[in-house]
Amino acid sequence: MLPHFATNIQDVYAAWRIAIRTVWRLPWRTHHNRLAHVAGMMEPELWLAKKCIKFSKMALISENNIVCTISNMGQYSSYSIMGANIKYFNDKYCMNERNMYATWRDMCDKNEDIIRICMQVKEVVDIRDKYVYG
């Protein structure tokens, strides 16, 4: 089950992919799983998940008793958006930001061909830009 915010977030991810293709002047047929590597940044899905996990963890361990109580109630409520998001991220990342970075590194390590291709794309883009603007 996707978290509550996931219904419109796909539009944000699509806009990010369009922006990366536009900024790097890549062909529209460039596969989306290579864009983050070419741009040298974390995908927006992981970045947003990291922010949500950090917010949830900080709310759950807050020194403010009201914040801590409300977030704990929201964590276990079946009708809570926060509870649904915490469950989703807990299932996917074990509520640990390090797991997300490990997943990202594993994807990079396992996909050496993709990384190599992305580096070649970066070099070709640099050559193109120097030729056009140099």
PDB file of C-alpha atoms in Angstrom:
ATOM      1  CA  MET A   1       0.000   0.000   0.000  1.00  0.00           C
ATOM      2  CA  LEU A   2       1.323   3.419  -0.937  1.00  0.00           C
ATOM      3  CA  PRO A   3       1.344   6.195   1.625  1.00  0.00           C
ATOM      4  CA  HIS A   4      -1.400   8.792   1.492  1.00  0.00           C
ATOM      5  CA  PHE A   5       0.706  11.398  -0.286  1.00  0.00           C
ATOM      6  CA  ALA A   6       1.629   9.012  -3.111  1.00  0.00           C
ATOM      7  CA  THR A   7      -1.455   9.759  -5.180  1.00  0.00           C
ATOM      8  CA  ASN A   8      -0.079  13.063  -6.520  1.00  0.00           C
ATOM      9  CA  ILE A   9       3.598  12.551  -5.846  1.00  0.00           C
ATOM     10  CA  GLN A  10       4.034  10.708  -9.140  1.00  0.00           C
ATOM     11  CA  ASP A  11       3.493  14.075 -10.837  1.00  0.00           C
ATOM     12  CA  VAL A  12       6.414  15.500  -8.839  1.00  0.00           C
ATOM     13  CA  TYR A  13       8.632  12.584  -9.847  1.00  0.00           C
ATOM     14  CA  ALA A  14       7.656  13.048 -13.491  1.00  0.00           C
ATOM     15  CA  ALA A  15       8.429  16.784 -13.298  1.00  0.00           C
ATOM     16  CA  TRP A  16      11.822  15.983 -11.755  1.00  0.00           C
ATOM     17  CA  ARG A  17      12.609  13.574 -14.593  1.00  0.00           C
ATOM     18  CA  ILE A  18      11.577  16.191 -17.161  1.00  0.00           C
ATOM     19  CA  ALA A  19      13.731  18.818 -15.423  1.00  0.00           C
ATOM     20  CA  ILE A  20      16.790  16.540 -15.383  1.00  0.00           C
ATOM     21  CA  ARG A  21      16.352  15.728 -19.065  1.00  0.00           C
ATOM     22  CA  THR A  22      15.910  19.423 -19.864  1.00  0.00           C
ATOM     23  CA  VAL A  23      18.871  20.668 -17.813  1.00  0.00           C
ATOM     24  CA  TRP A  24      21.207  17.996 -19.127  1.00  0.00           C
ATOM     25  CA  ARG A  25      19.610  18.278 -22.609  1.00  0.00           C
ATOM     26  CA  LEU A  26      19.135  14.519 -22.755  1.00  0.00           C
ATOM     27  CA  PRO A  27      16.844  12.773 -25.223  1.00  0.00           C
ATOM     28  CA  TRP A  28      13.329  12.163 -23.931  1.00  0.00           C
ATOM     29  CA  ARG A  29      13.826   8.438 -24.415  1.00  0.00           C
ATOM     30  CA  THR A  30      16.605   8.344 -21.766  1.00  0.00           C
ATOM     31  CA  HIS A  31      15.472   5.743 -19.241  1.00  0.00           C
ATOM     32  CA  HIS A  32      14.368   7.196 -15.919  1.00  0.00           C
ATOM     33  CA  ASN A  33      16.529   4.877 -13.802  1.00  0.00           C
ATOM     34  CA  ARG A  34      19.660   6.469 -15.258  1.00  0.00           C
ATOM     35  CA  LEU A  35      18.728  10.096 -14.661  1.00  0.00           C
ATOM     36  CA  ALA A  36      19.716  10.251 -10.987  1.00  0.00           C
ATOM     37  CA  HIS A  37      23.114   8.749 -11.807  1.00  0.00           C
ATOM     38  CA  VAL A  38      23.697  11.214 -14.626  1.00  0.00           C
ATOM     39  CA  ALA A  39      22.673  14.127 -12.396  1.00  0.00           C
ATOM     40  CA  GLY A  40      24.779  12.781  -9.531  1.00  0.00           C
ATOM     41  CA  MET A  41      21.999  13.038  -6.991  1.00  0.00           C
ATOM     42  CA  MET A  42      19.563  10.897  -5.047  1.00  0.00           C
ATOM     43  CA  GLU A  43      16.202  10.207  -6.646  1.00  0.00           C
ATOM     44  CA  PRO A  44      13.368  12.358  -5.284  1.00  0.00           C
ATOM     45  CA  GLU A  45      11.520   9.306  -3.962  1.00  0.00           C
ATOM     46  CA  LEU A  46      14.457   8.421  -1.696  1.00  0.00           C
ATOM     47  CA  TRP A  47      15.068  12.046  -0.754  1.00  0.00           C
ATOM     48  CA  LEU A  48      11.440  12.562   0.293  1.00  0.00           C
ATOM     49  CA  ALA A  49      11.384   9.237   2.120  1.00  0.00           C
ATOM     50  CA  LYS A  50      14.482  10.304   4.034  1.00  0.00           C
ATOM     51  CA  LYS A  51      12.776  13.549   5.075  1.00  0.00           C
ATOM     52  CA  CYS A  52       9.562  11.768   6.117  1.00  0.00           C
ATOM     53  CA  ILE A  53      11.453   9.162   8.131  1.00  0.00           C
ATOM     54  CA  LYS A  54      13.484  11.833   9.888  1.00  0.00           C
ATOM     55  CA  PHE A  55      10.343  13.865  10.698  1.00  0.00           C
ATOM     56  CA  SER A  56       8.537  10.790  12.020  1.00  0.00           C
ATOM     57  CA  LYS A  57      11.486   9.706  14.140  1.00  0.00           C
ATOM     58  CA  MET A  58      11.927  13.199  15.588  1.00  0.00           C
ATOM     59  CA  ALA A  59       8.210  13.431  16.415  1.00  0.00           C
ATOM     60  CA  LEU A  60       8.223  10.002  18.065  1.00  0.00           C
ATOM     61  CA  ILE A  61      11.195  10.805  20.300  1.00  0.00           C
ATOM     62  CA  SER A  62      10.367  14.460  20.909  1.00  0.00           C
ATOM     63  CA  GLU A  63      11.037  15.924  24.332  1.00  0.00           C
ATOM     64  CA  ASN A  64       7.724  17.764  24.070  1.00  0.00           C
ATOM     65  CA  ASN A  65       5.190  15.438  25.712  1.00  0.00           C
ATOM     66  CA  ILE A  66       2.291  16.642  23.559  1.00  0.00           C
ATOM     67  CA  VAL A  67       4.144  16.055  20.290  1.00  0.00           C
ATOM     68  CA  CYS A  68       5.410  12.691  21.493  1.00  0.00           C
ATOM     69  CA  THR A  69       1.960  11.553  22.674  1.00  0.00           C
ATOM     70  CA  ILE A  70       0.141  12.659  19.508  1.00  0.00           C
ATOM     71  CA  SER A  71       2.748  11.110  17.216  1.00  0.00           C
ATOM     72  CA  ASN A  72       2.654   7.841  19.170  1.00  0.00           C
ATOM     73  CA  MET A  73      -1.145   7.801  18.911  1.00  0.00           C
ATOM     74  CA  GLY A  74      -0.876   8.510  15.171  1.00  0.00           C
ATOM     75  CA  GLN A  75       1.679   5.768  14.726  1.00  0.00           C
ATOM     76  CA  TYR A  76      -0.692   3.034  15.838  1.00  0.00           C
ATOM     77  CA  SER A  77      -3.984   4.421  14.552  1.00  0.00           C
ATOM     78  CA  SER A  78      -5.344   2.542  11.558  1.00  0.00           C
ATOM     79  CA  TYR A  79      -6.977   5.737  10.237  1.00  0.00           C
ATOM     80  CA  SER A  80      -3.926   7.955  10.670  1.00  0.00           C
ATOM     81  CA  ILE A  81      -2.034   9.280   7.658  1.00  0.00           C
ATOM     82  CA  MET A  82       1.084   9.383   9.780  1.00  0.00           C
ATOM     83  CA  GLY A  83       0.525   5.766  10.818  1.00  0.00           C
ATOM     84  CA  ALA A  84       0.080   4.682   7.199  1.00  0.00           C
ATOM     85  CA  ASN A  85       3.249   6.530   6.169  1.00  0.00           C
ATOM     86  CA  ILE A  86       5.239   5.109   9.082  1.00  0.00           C
ATOM     87  CA  LYS A  87       4.046   1.592   8.229  1.00  0.00           C
ATOM     88  CA  TYR A  88       4.956   2.072   4.567  1.00  0.00           C
ATOM     89  CA  PHE A  89       8.446   3.400   5.322  1.00  0.00           C
ATOM     90  CA  ASN A  90       8.999   0.844   8.053  1.00  0.00           C
ATOM     91  CA  ASP A  91       8.141  -1.964   5.638  1.00  0.00           C
ATOM     92  CA  LYS A  92      10.272  -0.508   2.881  1.00  0.00           C
ATOM     93  CA  TYR A  93      13.267   0.893   4.779  1.00  0.00           C
ATOM     94  CA  CYS A  94      12.908  -0.411   8.373  1.00  0.00           C
ATOM     95  CA  MET A  95      12.549   3.270   9.393  1.00  0.00           C
ATOM     96  CA  ASN A  96      16.279   3.685   9.081  1.00  0.00           C
ATOM     97  CA  GLU A  97      17.876   6.317   6.871  1.00  0.00           C
ATOM     98  CA  ARG A  98      21.075   4.281   6.695  1.00  0.00           C
ATOM     99  CA  ASN A  99      19.123   1.468   5.040  1.00  0.00           C
ATOM    100  CA  MET A 100      18.070   3.861   2.288  1.00  0.00           C
ATOM    101  CA  TYR A 101      21.673   4.920   1.658  1.00  0.00           C
ATOM    102  CA  ALA A 102      22.748   1.282   1.705  1.00  0.00           C
ATOM    103  CA  THR A 103      20.015   0.496  -0.823  1.00  0.00           C
ATOM    104  CA  TRP A 104      21.228   3.381  -2.998  1.00  0.00           C
ATOM    105  CA  ARG A 105      24.865   2.203  -2.764  1.00  0.00           C
ATOM    106  CA  ASP A 106      23.842  -1.394  -3.481  1.00  0.00           C
ATOM    107  CA  MET A 107      21.956  -0.250  -6.556  1.00  0.00           C
ATOM    108  CA  CYS A 108      25.073   1.609  -7.682  1.00  0.00           C
ATOM    109  CA  ASP A 109      27.391  -1.300  -6.927  1.00  0.00           C
ATOM    110  CA  LYS A 110      25.169  -3.924  -8.534  1.00  0.00           C
ATOM    111  CA  ASN A 111      24.572  -1.805 -11.620  1.00  0.00           C
ATOM    112  CA  GLU A 112      28.155  -1.085 -12.597  1.00  0.00           C
ATOM    113  CA  ASP A 113      27.124  -1.141 -16.247  1.00  0.00           C
ATOM    114  CA  ILE A 114      24.516   1.552 -15.630  1.00  0.00           C
ATOM    115  CA  ILE A 115      27.067   3.683 -13.765  1.00  0.00           C
ATOM    116  CA  ARG A 116      29.606   3.224 -16.557  1.00  0.00           C
ATOM    117  CA  ILE A 117      27.027   4.173 -19.177  1.00  0.00           C
ATOM    118  CA  CYS A 118      25.978   7.215 -17.144  1.00  0.00           C
ATOM    119  CA  MET A 119      29.582   8.373 -16.855  1.00  0.00           C
ATOM    120  CA  GLN A 120      29.921   8.020 -20.609  1.00  0.00           C
ATOM    121  CA  VAL A 121      26.740  10.047 -21.084  1.00  0.00           C
ATOM    122  CA  LYS A 122      28.177  12.770 -18.831  1.00  0.00           C
ATOM    123  CA  GLU A 123      31.384  12.838 -20.870  1.00  0.00           C
ATOM    124  CA  VAL A 124      29.460  13.062 -24.147  1.00  0.00           C
ATOM    125  CA  VAL A 125      27.301  15.878 -22.724  1.00  0.00           C
ATOM    126  CA  ASP A 126      30.444  17.742 -21.629  1.00  0.00           C
ATOM    127  CA  ILE A 127      31.961  17.311 -25.085  1.00  0.00           C
ATOM    128  CA  ARG A 128      28.706  18.454 -26.693  1.00  0.00           C
ATOM    129  CA  ASP A 129      28.482  21.530 -24.490  1.00  0.00           C
ATOM    130  CA  LYS A 130      32.107  22.502 -25.053  1.00  0.00           C
ATOM    131  CA  TYR A 131      31.662  22.079 -28.800  1.00  0.00           C
ATOM    132  CA  VAL A 132      28.455  24.121 -28.886  1.00  0.00           C
ATOM    133  CA  TYR A 133      29.510  26.851 -26.464  1.00  0.00           C
ATOM    134  CA  GLY A 134      33.307  26.698 -26.723  1.00  0.00           C
TER     135      GLY A 134
END
